Coordinates of C-alpha atoms and ligand atoms in Angstrom, one line a residue:
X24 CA -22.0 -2.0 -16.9
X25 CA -20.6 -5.3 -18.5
X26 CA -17.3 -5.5 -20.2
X27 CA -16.1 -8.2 -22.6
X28 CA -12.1 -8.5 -22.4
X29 CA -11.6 -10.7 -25.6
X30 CA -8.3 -13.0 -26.4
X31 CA -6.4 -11.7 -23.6
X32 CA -3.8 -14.5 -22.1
X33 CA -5.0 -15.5 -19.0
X34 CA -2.5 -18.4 -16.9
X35 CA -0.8 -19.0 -20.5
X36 CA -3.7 -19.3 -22.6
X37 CA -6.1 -17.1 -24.8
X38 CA -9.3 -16.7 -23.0
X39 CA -12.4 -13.9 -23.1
X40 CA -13.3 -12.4 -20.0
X41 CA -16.5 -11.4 -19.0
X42 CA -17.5 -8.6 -16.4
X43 CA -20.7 -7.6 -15.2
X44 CA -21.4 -4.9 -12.2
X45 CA -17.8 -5.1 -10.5
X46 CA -17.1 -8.7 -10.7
X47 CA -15.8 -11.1 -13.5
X48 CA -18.9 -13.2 -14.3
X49 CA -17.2 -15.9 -16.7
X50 CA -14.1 -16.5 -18.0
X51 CA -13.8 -18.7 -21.4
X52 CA -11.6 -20.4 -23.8
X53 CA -11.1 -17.9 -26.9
X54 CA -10.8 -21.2 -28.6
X55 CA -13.5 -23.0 -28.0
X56 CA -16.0 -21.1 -29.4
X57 CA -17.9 -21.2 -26.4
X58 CA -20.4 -18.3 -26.3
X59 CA -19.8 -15.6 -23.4
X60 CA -22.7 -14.7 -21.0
X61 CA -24.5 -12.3 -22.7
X62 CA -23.7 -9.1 -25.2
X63 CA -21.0 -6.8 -23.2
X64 CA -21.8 -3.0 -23.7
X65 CA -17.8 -2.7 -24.0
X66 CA -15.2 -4.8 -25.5
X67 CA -11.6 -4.2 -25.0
X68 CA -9.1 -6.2 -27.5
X69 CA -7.2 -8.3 -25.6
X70 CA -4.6 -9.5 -28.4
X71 CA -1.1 -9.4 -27.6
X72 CA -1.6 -8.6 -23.6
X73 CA -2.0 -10.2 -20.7
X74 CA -4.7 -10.2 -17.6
X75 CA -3.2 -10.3 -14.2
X76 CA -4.9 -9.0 -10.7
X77 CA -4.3 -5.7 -10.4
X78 CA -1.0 -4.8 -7.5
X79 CA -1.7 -3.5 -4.1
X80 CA 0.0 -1.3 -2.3
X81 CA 0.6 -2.1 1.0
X82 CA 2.0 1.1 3.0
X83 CA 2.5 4.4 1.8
X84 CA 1.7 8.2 2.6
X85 CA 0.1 8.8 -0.9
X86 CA -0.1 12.5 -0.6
X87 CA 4.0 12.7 -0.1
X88 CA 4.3 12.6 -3.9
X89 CA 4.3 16.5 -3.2
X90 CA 8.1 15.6 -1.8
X91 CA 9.5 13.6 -4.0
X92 CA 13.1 14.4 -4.4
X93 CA 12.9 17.7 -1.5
X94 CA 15.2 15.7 0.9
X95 CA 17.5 12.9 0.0
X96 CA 20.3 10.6 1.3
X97 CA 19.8 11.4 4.9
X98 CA 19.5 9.0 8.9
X99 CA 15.8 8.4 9.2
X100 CA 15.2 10.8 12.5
X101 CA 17.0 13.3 11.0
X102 CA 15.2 13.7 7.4
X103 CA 11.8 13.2 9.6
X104 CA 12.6 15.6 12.0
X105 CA 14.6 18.5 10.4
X106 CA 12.9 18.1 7.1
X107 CA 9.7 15.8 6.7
X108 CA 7.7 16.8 9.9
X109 CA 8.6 20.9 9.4
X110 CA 6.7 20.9 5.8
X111 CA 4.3 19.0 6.9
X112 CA 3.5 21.2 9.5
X113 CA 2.5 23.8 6.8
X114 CA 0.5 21.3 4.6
X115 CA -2.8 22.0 3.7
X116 CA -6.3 19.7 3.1
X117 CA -6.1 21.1 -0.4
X118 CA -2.0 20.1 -1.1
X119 CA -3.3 16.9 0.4
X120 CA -5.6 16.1 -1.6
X121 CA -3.7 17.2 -4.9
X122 CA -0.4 15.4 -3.9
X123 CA -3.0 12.6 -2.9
X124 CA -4.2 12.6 -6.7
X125 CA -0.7 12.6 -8.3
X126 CA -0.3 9.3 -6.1
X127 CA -3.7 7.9 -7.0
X128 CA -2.8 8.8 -11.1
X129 CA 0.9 7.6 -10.4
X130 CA -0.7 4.5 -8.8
X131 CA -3.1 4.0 -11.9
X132 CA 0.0 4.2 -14.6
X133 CA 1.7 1.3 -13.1
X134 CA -0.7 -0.7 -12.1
X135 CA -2.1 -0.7 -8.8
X136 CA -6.0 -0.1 -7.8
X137 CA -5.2 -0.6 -3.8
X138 CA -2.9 1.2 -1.2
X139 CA -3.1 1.4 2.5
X140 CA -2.3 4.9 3.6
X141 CA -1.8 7.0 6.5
X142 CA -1.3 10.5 6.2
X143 CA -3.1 13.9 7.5
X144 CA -5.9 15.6 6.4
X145 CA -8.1 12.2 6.0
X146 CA -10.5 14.1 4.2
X147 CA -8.0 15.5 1.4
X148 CA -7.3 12.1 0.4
X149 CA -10.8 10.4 0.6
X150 CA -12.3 13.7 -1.7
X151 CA -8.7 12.4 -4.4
X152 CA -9.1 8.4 -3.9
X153 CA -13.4 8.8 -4.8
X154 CA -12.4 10.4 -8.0
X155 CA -9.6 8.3 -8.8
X156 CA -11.7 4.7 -9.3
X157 CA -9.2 3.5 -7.3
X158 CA -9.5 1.2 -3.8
X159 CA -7.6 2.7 -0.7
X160 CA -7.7 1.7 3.1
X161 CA -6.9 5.5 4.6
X162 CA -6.0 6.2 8.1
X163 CA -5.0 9.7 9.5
X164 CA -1.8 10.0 11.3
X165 CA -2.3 9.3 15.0
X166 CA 0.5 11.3 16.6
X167 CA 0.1 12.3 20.2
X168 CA 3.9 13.1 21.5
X169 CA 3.1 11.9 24.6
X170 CA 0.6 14.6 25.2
X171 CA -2.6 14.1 27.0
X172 CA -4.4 17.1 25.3
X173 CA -2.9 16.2 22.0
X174 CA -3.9 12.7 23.0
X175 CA -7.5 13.4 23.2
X176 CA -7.9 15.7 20.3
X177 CA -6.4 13.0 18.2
X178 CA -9.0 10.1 19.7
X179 CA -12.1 12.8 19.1
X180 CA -11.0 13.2 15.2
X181 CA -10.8 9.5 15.2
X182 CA -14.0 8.8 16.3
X183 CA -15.8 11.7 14.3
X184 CA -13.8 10.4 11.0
X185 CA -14.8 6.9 11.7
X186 CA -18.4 8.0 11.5
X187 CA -18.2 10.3 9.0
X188 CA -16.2 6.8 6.7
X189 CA -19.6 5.4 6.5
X190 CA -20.7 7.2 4.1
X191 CA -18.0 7.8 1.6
X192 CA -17.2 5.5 -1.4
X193 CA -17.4 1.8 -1.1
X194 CA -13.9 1.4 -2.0
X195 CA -12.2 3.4 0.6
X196 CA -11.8 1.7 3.9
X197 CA -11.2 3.5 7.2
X198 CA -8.6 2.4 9.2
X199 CA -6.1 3.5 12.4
X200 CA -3.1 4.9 12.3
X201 CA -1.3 5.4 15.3
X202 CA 2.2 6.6 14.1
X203 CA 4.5 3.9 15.7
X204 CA 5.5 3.4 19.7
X205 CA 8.1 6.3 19.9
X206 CA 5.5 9.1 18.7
X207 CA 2.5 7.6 20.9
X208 CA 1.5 6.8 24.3
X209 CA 0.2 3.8 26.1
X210 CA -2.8 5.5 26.8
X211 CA -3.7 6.1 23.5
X212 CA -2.5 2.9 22.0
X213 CA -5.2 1.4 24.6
X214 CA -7.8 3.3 23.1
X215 CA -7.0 2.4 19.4
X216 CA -6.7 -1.3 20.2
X217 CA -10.3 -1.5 22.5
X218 CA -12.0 1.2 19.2
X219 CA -10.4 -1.2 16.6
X220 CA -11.9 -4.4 18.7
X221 CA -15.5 -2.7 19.5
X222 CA -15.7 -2.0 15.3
X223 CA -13.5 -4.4 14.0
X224 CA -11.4 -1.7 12.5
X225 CA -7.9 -2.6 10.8
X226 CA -4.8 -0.3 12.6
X227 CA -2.0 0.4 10.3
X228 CA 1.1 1.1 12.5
X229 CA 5.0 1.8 11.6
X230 CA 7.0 -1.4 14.0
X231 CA 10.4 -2.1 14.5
X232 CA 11.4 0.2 11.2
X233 CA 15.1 1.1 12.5
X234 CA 17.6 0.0 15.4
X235 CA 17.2 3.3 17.2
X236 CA 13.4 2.7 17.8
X237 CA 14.1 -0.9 19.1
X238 CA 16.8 0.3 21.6
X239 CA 14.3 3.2 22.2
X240 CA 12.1 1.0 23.6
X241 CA 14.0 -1.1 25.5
X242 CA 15.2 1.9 27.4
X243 CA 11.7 3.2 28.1
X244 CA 9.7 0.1 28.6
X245 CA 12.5 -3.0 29.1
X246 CA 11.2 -4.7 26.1
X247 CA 11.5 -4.8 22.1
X248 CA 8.6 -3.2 20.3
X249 CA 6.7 -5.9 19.5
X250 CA 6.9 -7.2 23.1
X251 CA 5.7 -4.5 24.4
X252 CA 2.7 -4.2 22.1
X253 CA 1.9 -8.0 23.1
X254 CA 2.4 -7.1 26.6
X255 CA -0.4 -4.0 26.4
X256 CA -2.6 -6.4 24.4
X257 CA -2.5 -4.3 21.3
X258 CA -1.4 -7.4 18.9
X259 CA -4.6 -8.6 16.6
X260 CA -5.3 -10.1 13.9
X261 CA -6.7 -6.1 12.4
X262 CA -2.7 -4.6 13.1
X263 CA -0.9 -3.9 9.7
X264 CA 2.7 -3.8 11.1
X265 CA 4.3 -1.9 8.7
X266 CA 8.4 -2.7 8.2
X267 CA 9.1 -5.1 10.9
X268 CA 12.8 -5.2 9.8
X269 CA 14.4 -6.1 13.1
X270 CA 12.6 -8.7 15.3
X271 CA 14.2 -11.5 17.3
X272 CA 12.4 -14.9 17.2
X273 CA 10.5 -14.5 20.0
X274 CA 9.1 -11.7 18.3
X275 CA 8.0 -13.2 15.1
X276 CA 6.2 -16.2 17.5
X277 CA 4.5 -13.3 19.0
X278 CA 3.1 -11.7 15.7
X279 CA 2.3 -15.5 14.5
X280 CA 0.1 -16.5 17.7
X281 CA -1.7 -13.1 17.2
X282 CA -2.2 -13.3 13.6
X283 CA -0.7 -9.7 13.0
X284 CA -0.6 -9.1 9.5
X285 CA 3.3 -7.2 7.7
X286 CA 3.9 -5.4 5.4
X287 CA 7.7 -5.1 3.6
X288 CA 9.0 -2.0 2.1
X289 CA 12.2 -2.8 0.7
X290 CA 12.9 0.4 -1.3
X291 CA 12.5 2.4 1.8
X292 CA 14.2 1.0 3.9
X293 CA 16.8 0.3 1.6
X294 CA 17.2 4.5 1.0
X295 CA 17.1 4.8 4.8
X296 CA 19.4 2.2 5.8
X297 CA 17.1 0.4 8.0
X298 CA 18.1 -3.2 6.9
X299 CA 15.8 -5.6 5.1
X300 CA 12.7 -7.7 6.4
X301 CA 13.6 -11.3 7.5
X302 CA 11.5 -12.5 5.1
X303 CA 12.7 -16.7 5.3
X304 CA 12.7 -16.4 9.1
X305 CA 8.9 -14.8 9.1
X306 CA 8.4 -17.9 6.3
X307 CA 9.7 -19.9 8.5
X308 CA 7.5 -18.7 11.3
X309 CA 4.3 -19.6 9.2
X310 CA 3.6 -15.8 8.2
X311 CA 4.0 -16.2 4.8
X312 CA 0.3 -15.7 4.0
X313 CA 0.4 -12.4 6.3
X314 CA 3.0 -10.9 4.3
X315 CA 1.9 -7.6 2.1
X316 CA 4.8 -5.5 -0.4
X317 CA 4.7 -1.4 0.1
X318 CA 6.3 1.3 -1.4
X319 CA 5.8 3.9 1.5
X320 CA 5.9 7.6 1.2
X321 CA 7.2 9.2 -2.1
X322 CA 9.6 11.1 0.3
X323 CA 11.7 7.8 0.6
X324 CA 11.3 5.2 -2.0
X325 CA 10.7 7.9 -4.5
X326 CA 8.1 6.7 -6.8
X327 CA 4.9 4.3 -6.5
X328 CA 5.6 1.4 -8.7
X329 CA 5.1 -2.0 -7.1
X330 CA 6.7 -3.7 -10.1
X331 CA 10.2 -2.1 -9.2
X332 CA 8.9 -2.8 -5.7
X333 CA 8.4 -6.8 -6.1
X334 CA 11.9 -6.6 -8.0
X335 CA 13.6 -4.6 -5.3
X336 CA 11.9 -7.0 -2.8
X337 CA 12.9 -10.4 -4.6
X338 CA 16.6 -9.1 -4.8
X339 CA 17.3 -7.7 -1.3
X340 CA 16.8 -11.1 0.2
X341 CA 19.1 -13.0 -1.9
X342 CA 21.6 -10.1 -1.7
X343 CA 21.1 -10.3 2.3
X344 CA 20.9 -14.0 2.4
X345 CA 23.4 -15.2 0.1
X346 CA 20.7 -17.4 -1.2
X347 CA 19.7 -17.3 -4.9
X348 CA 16.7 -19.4 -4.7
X349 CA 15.2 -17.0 -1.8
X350 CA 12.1 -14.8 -2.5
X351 CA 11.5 -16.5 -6.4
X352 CA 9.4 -14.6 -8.5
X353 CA 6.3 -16.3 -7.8
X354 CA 6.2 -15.5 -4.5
X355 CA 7.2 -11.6 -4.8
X356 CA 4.2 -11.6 -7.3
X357 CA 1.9 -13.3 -4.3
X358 CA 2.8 -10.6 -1.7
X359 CA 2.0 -7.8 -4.2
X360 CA -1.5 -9.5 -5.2
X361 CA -3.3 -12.6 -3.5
X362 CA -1.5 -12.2 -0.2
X363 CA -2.3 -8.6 0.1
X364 CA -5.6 -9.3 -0.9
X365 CA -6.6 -11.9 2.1
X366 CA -4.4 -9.2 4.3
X367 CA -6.7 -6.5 3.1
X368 CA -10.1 -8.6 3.2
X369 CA -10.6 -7.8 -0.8
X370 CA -12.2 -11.0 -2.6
X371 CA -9.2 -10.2 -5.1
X372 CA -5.7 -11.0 -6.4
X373 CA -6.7 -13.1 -8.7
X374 CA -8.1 -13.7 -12.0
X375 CA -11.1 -16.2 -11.1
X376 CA -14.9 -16.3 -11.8
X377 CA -16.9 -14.4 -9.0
X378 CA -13.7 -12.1 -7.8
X379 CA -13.7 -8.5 -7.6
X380 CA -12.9 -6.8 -11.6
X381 CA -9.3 -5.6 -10.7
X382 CA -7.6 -6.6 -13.3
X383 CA -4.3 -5.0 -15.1
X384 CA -3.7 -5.7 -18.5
X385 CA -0.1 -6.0 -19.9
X386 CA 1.0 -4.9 -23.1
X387 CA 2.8 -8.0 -24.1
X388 CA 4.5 -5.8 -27.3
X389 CA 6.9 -4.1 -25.1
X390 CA 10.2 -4.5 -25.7
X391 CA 11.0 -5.7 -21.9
X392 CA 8.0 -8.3 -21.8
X393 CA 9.8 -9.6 -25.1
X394 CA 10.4 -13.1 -25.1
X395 CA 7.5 -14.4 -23.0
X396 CA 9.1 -17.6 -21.8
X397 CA 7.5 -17.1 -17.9
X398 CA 5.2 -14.5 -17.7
X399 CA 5.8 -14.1 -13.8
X400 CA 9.3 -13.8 -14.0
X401 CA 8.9 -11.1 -16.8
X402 CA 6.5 -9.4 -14.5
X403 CA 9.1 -9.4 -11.6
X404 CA 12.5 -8.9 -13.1
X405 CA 11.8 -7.1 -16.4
X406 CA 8.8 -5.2 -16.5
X407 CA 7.9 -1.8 -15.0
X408 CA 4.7 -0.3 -14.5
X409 CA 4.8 1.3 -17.9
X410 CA 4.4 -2.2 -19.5
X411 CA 0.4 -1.7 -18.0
X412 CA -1.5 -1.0 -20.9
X413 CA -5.4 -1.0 -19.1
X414 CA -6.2 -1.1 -15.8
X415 CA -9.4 -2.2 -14.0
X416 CA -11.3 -1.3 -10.7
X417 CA -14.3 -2.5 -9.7
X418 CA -15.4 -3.1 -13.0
X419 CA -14.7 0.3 -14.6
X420 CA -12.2 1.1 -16.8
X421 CA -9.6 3.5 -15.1
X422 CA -6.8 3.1 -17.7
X423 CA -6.9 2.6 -21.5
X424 CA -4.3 2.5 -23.8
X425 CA -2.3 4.1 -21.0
X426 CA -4.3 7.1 -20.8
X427 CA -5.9 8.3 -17.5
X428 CA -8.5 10.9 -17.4
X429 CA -7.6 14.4 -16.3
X430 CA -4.0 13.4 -16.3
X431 CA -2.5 16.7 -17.8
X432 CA -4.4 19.1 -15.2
X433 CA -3.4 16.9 -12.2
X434 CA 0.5 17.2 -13.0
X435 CA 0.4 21.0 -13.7
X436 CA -1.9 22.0 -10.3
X437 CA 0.7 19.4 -8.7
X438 CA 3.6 21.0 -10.2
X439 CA 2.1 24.2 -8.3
X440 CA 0.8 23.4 -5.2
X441 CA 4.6 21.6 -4.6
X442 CA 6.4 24.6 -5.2
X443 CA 4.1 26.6 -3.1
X444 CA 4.3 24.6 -0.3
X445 CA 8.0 24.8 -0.1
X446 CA 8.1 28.4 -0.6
X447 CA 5.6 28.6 2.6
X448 CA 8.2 26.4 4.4
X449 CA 10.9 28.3 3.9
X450 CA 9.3 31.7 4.5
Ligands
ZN29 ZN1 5.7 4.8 6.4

């Protein structure tokens, strides 16, 4: 299919933009008169919005939309272990796959066309992202408790998913996801390191999220987490560590020489108390480029929108820091699109001839976007993700005029298969 986005503002100026198969073939002056390649079998008006890469979503458990709002204003072991990990217990493929299509539909109002998840029931959430039109890299939760049988169960399903990836949609990625250090052994984190090598397979993997997991670990092994995952040879330019809030310096050194690639979810650990990223130090360290934004889980944040995410993200630092000037717009926009892009190995986050068609298109009438001095800064201090109006992936429309197909049925069978699922908890 080609599609024709016509005098929509592109960098500041009125251009056409043309799209053929999944990739923007030419972009032109609306100006100049200059022809565009070709008659496009779809034209979308592009007066009064703007085009800007669609956001990614760097961390999340897309399926926890199902929780949103069940447990609240709680220490981080405690919600996971009294309330998180009991319901989950009782989750099923199919809540998986309907919580996983609220996320996807959530993700698609404000926005977004990428997320990296790990959650259970793989399958749930590759049958939910396929129909979506959306991108995700999906993991299932690697969680062995320090058991050998559970250990080898869990490396089995790996394997047989990893095979089974190969033949699902294009734009879902398989990747790793052992849990963090304090729910997985040695042994196991052995296997998912040489697996990942042998296939170049990403691993997503929670690191250094609270205090208690860092003293955790230097209990158990005499080192902080990210020393110890240097010293098992598990750091590589494929890990996704996820948080990273407290490191030392020698740490940050250690995930620079290995290229290991972070991802920052302010909201979350913001709700949990966890602390904040240090974001200038990890600048500092030349990581900048390696640095993702994430909403995580539902459970914890408690919605999907990564333009309250880039806000939150941009005013935590220079809350923490004391410094007005740290995290500027411009760069919380960059970890949400080009620098998740490169971290994600999508030929994306930006609008440029011969990159992938991902493209969000702002409705440059709303009342927040109004006036339009600095797009970017509008983008990260004022709008929200109902200020999308159309939304892109992979050249196909997935969003227009805010309306998503199937929209109604997926928030009533949600609305269900929630309240179900609690019920069955508490039976
Ligand atoms: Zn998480």
């Amino acid at each position: 299919m080609s599609i024709l986005i016509k005098n929509v503002l592109v960098d500041g100026k009125e251009k056409n933009i043309y799209i053929e198969g999944n990739a923007i073939a030419a972009i032109n002056d609306a100006s100049s008169g200059e022809e565009t390649v070709g008659e496009a079998e779809f034209v979308i008006d592009g007066k009064r919005k703007a085009a800007i890469p669609s956001l990614f979503n760097g961390h999340t458990h897309a399926a926890m939309t199902l929780l949103r709002g069940y447990a609240d204003d709680m220490p981080l072991h405690e919600w996971l272990s009294t309330k998180i990990w009991p319901l989950e217990a009782r989750l099923t493929e199919d809540d998986v796959y309907w919580g996983t299509k609220l996320a996807c539909l959530e993700m698609i109002k404000s926005g977004t066309t990428f997320f990296n998840d790990m959650y259970w029931y793989f399958e749930g959430s590759a049958r939910a992202v396929a129909e979506s039109g959306i991108r995700a890299m999906l993991s299932a939760v690697f969680i062995d408790g320090f058991d050998e049988v559970k250990a080898k169960e869990q490396i089995k399903r790996n394997e047989a998913l990893y095979e089974t990836s190969k033949s699902l949609s294009q734009r879902i990625v398989f990747s790793l996801g052992p849990h963090a250090i304090y729910t997985v052994s040695k042994e196991s984190l052995y296997w998912t390191k040489d697996f990942s090598e042998k296939h170049d397979i990403p691993v997503h993997i929670h690191v250094s999220e609270t205090e208690a997991e860092v003293e955790e670990c230097k209990k158990k092994y005499g080192m902080r987490p990210v020393e110890f995952l240097d010293e098992i040879g598990f750091l590589s330019p494929r890990v996704i560590a996820c948080h990273c809030v407290h490191l030392s310096r020698t740490e940050m050194e250690l995930l620079k020489r290995h290229d290991v690639k972070i991802v920052h979810d302010p909201a979350s650990n913001m709700k949990l108390s966890s602390g904040t990223l240090p974001y200038e130090e990890l600048k500092r360290a030349g990581l900048y480029g390696n640095i993702a934004l994430g909403t995580d889980g539902c459970a914890s944040n408690n919605n999907l929108d990564m333009f309250e995410e880039m806000k939150l993200a941009s005013l935590v630092h220079k809350a923490f820091s004391g410094d007005p000037t740290s995290m500027p717009a411009h760069e919380a926009f960059e970890l949400a699109t080009c620098n998740a892009a490169h971290i994600f190995r999508l030929n994306a986050g930006v609008i440029e001839e011969g990159k992938l068609a991902d493209i969000a298109l702002l409705d440059l009438k709303k009342v927040n976007l109004v006036p339009n001095h600095n797009l970017t800064s509008n983008i990260v201090y004022a709008a929200n993700g109902s200020c999308v109006d159309t939304l892109l992936c992979d050249g196909q429309i997935v969003m227009e005029g805010r309306k998503v197909k199937g929209e109604e049925e997926i928030k009533e069978n949600v609305q269900e298969v929630a309240h179900e699922l609690v019920n069955r908890a508490s039976a």
